[in-house]
Tab-separated table of C-alpha atoms (C1' of nucleotides) in Angstrom:
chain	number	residue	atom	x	y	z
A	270	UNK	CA	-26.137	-13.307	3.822
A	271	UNK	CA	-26.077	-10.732	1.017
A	272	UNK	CA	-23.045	-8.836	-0.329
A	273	UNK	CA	-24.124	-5.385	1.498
A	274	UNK	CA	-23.662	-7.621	4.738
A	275	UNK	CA	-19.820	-8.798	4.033
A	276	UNK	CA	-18.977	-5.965	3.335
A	277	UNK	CA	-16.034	-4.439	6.575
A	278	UNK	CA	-18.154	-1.438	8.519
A	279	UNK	CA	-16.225	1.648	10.243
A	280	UNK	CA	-15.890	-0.189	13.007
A	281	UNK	CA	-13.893	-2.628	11.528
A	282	UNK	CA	-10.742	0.580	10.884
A	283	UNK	CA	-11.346	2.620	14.103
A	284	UNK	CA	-9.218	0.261	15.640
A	285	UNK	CA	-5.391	0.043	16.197
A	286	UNK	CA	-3.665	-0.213	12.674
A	287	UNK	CA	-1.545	-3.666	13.910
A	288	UNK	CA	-4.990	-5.230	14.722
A	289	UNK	CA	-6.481	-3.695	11.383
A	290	UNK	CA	-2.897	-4.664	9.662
A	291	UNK	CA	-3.496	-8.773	10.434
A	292	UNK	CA	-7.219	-8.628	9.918
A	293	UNK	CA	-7.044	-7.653	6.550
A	294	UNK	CA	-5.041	-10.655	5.400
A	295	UNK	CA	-7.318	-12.991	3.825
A	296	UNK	CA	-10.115	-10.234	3.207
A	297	UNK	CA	-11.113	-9.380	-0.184
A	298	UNK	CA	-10.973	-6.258	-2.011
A	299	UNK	CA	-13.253	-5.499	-5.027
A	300	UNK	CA	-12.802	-3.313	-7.717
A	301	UNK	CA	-15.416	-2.150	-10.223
A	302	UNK	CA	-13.851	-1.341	-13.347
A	303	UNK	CA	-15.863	-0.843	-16.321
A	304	UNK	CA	-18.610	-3.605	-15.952
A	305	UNK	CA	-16.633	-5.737	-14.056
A	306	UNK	CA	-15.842	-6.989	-10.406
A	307	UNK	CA	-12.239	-7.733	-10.147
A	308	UNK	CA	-11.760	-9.840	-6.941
A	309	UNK	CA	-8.208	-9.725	-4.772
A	310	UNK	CA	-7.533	-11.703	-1.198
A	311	UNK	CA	-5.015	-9.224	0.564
A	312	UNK	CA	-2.259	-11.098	1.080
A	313	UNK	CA	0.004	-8.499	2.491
A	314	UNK	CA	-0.352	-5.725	4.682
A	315	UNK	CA	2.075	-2.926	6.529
A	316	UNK	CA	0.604	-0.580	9.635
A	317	UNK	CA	1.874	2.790	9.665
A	318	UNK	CA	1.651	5.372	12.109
A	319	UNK	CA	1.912	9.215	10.709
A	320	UNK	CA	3.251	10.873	14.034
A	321	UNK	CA	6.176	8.881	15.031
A	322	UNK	CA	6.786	6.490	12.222
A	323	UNK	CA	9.925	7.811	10.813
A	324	UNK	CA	9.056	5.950	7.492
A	325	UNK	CA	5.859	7.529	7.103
A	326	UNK	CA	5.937	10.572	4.825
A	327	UNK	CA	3.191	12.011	6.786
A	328	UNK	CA	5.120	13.040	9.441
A	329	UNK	CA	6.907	15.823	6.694
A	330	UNK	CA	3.607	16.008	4.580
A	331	UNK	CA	1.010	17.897	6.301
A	332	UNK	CA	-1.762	16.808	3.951
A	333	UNK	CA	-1.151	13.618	4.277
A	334	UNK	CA	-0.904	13.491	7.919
A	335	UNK	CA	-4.173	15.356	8.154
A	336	UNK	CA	-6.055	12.506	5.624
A	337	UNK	CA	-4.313	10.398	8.527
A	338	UNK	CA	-6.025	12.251	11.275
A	339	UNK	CA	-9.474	11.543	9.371
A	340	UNK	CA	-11.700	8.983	10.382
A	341	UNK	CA	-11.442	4.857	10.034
A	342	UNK	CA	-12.423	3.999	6.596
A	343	UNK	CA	-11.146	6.342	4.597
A	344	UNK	CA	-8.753	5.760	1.403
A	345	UNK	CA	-5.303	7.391	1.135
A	346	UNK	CA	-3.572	7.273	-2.081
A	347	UNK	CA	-0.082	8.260	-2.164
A	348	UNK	CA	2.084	8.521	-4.763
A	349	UNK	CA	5.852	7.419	-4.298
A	350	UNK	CA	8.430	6.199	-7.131
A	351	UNK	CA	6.192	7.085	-9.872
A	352	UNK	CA	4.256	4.753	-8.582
A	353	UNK	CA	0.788	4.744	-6.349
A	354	UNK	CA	0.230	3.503	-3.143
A	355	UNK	CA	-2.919	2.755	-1.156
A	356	UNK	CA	-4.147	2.967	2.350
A	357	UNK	CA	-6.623	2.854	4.717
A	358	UNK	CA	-7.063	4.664	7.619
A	359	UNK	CA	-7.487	2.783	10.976
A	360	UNK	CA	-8.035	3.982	14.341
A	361	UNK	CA	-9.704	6.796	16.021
A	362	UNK	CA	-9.665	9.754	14.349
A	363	UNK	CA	-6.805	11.924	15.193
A	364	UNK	CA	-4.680	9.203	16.022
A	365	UNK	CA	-3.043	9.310	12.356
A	366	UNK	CA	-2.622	5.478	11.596
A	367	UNK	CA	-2.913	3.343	8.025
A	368	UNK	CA	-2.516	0.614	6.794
A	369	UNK	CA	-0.733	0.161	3.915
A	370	UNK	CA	-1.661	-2.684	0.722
A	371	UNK	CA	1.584	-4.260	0.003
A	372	UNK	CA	0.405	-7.645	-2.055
A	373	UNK	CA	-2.954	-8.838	-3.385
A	374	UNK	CA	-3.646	-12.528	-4.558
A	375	UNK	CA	-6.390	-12.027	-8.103
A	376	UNK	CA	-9.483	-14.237	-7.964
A	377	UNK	CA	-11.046	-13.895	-11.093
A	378	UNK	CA	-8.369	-12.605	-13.166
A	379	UNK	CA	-4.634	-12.418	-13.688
A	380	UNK	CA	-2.371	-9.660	-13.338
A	381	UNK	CA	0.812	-8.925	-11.698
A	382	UNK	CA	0.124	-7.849	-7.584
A	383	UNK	CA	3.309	-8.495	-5.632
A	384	UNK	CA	4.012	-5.052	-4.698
A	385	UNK	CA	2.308	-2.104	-3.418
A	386	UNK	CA	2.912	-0.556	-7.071
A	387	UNK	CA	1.987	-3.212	-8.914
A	388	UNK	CA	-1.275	-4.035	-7.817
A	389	UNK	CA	-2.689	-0.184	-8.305
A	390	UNK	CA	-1.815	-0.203	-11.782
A	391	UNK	CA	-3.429	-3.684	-11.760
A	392	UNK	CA	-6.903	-2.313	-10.371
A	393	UNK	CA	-6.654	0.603	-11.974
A	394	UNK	CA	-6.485	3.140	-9.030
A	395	UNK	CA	-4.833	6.111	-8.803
A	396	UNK	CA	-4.427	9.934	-7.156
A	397	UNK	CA	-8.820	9.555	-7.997
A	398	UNK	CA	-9.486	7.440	-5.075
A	399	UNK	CA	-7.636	10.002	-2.431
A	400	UNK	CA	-9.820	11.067	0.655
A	401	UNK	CA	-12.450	8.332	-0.676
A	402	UNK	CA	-14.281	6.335	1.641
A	403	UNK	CA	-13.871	2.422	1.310
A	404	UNK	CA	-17.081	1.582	3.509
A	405	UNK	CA	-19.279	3.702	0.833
A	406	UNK	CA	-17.641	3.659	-2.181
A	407	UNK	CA	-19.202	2.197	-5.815
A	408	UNK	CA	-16.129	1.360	-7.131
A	409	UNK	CA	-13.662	-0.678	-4.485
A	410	UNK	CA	-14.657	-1.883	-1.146
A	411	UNK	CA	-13.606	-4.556	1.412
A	412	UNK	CA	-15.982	-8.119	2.059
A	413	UNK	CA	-15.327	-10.506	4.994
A	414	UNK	CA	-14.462	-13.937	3.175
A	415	UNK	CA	-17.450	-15.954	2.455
A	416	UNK	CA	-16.768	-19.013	4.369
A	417	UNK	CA	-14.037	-20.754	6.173
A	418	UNK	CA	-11.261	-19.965	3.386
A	419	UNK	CA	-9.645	-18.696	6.271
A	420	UNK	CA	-7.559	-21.132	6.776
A	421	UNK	CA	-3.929	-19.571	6.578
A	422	UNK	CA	-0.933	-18.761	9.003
A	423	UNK	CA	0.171	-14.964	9.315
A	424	UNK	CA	3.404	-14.441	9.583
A	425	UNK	CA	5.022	-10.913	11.283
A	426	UNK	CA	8.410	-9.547	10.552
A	427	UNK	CA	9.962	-5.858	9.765
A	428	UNK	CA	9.029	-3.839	6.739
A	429	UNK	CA	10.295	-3.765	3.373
A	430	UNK	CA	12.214	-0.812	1.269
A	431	UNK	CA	12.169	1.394	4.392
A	432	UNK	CA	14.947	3.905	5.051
A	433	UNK	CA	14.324	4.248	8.431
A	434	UNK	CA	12.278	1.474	10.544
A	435	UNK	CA	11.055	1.132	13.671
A	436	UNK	CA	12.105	-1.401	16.105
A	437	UNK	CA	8.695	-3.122	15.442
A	438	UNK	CA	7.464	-5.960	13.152
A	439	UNK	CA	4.722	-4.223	11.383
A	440	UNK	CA	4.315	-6.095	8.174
A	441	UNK	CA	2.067	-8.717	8.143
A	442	UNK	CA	1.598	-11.725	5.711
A	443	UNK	CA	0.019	-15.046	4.872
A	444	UNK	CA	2.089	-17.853	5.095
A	445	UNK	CA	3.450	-19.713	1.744
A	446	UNK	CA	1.120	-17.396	-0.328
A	447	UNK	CA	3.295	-17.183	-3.754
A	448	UNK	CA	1.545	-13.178	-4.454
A	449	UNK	CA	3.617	-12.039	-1.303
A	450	UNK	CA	6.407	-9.555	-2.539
A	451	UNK	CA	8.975	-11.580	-0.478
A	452	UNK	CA	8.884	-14.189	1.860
B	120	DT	C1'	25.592	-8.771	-12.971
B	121	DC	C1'	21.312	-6.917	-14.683
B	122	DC	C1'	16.427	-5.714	-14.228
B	123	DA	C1'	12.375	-4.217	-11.754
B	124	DG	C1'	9.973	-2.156	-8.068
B	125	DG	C1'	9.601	0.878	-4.257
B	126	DA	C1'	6.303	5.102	2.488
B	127	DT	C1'	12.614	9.074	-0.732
B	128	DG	C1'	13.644	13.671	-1.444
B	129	DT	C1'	13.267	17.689	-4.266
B	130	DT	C1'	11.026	20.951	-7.185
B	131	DC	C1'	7.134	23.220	-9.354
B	132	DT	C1'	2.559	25.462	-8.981
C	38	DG	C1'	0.327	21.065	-1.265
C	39	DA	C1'	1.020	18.073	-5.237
C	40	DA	C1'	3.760	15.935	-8.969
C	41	DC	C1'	7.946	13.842	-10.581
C	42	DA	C1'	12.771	11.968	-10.939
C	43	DT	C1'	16.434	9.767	-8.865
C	44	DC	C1'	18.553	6.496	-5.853
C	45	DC	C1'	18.537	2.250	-3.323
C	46	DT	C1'	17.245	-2.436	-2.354
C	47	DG	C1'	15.821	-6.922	-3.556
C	48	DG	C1'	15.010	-10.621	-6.933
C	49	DA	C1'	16.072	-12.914	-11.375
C	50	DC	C1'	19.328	-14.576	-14.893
DNA sequence: TCCAGGATGTTCT
DNA sequence: GAACATCCTGGAC
């Protein structure tokens, strides 16, 4: 199996962002920086949905709302708190659903990741990677996990540092993983 | 009680 | 439409 193989298609996104949301735990994200591969196992994931989700700023921010709209795949960047957040965007286009990177677990190097803040500044990506595409992209993509490392619980329950949630457990995390913001 | 991080809200271009 | 500053919440000491 070579790399180009692991790595998650557009048909791994175009689906609904909860099913995206749990699927991503345990998947790893690589960054090229410089000459380097840095390695991360999401650990921690939130689904968003731009058009009812009264947490999402997308429902105020027409931009963002429209980078929603776009098709699976696709990167959103947002910045919040002096801080920058990323997405991806899942389901069929126009449906306006993401899922949002809360906590990543470093593989081959150490830095701080328990927060959706942190672990931007840890890889290094900013307002740059907006309206990107993660399926074709030279520096970050997503690979399936090698072999059966999969072996983890997820564990559901309401979102974090949200004004106003819905009445829906959207976060998703793996069990007893010490790189998850909170447990 | 203090420190750090975070899908908020406002302002500038 | 995009950038930034402030406020609020959660975790650490």
């Amino acid at each position: 199996m070579t790399s180009q193989d692991r790595k998650l298609q557009r048909n791994f996104f175009s689906r609904n962002a909860k099913i995206v949301a749990q699927e991503l735990l345990g998947k790893i994200l690589v960054r090229r920086l410089n000459n380097r591969k840095l390695k991360t196992k999401i650990v921690e994931t939130e689904a968003y949905f731009g058009e009812k989700d009264p947490a999402s700023r997308a429902r105020q921010n027409g931009n963002l709302r429209k980078v929603m709209e776009d098709e699976p795949g696709i990167i959103l960047v947002y910045g919040v708190h002096n801080n920058w957040l990323i997405n991806f965007i899942t389901g069929k286009e126009g449906k306006a659903e993401a899922v949002l990177i809360r906590a990543l677990e470093p593989l081959n190097f150490k830095a701080k990741t328990c927060g959706p803040g942190l672990l931007t500044k840890a890889l290094s990506i900013d307002k740059g990677f907006h309206h990107n595409n993660i399926i074709n992209n030279k520096k970050l993509w997503l690979e399936d996990t090698i072999n059966s490392d999969n072996e983890f619980e997820i564990v559901d329950s309401f979102r974090v540092g949200i004004k106003k949630d819905l009445p829906e457990k959207l976060r998703f995390y793996i069990k007893d993983n010490p790189h998850v913001s909170k447990k």
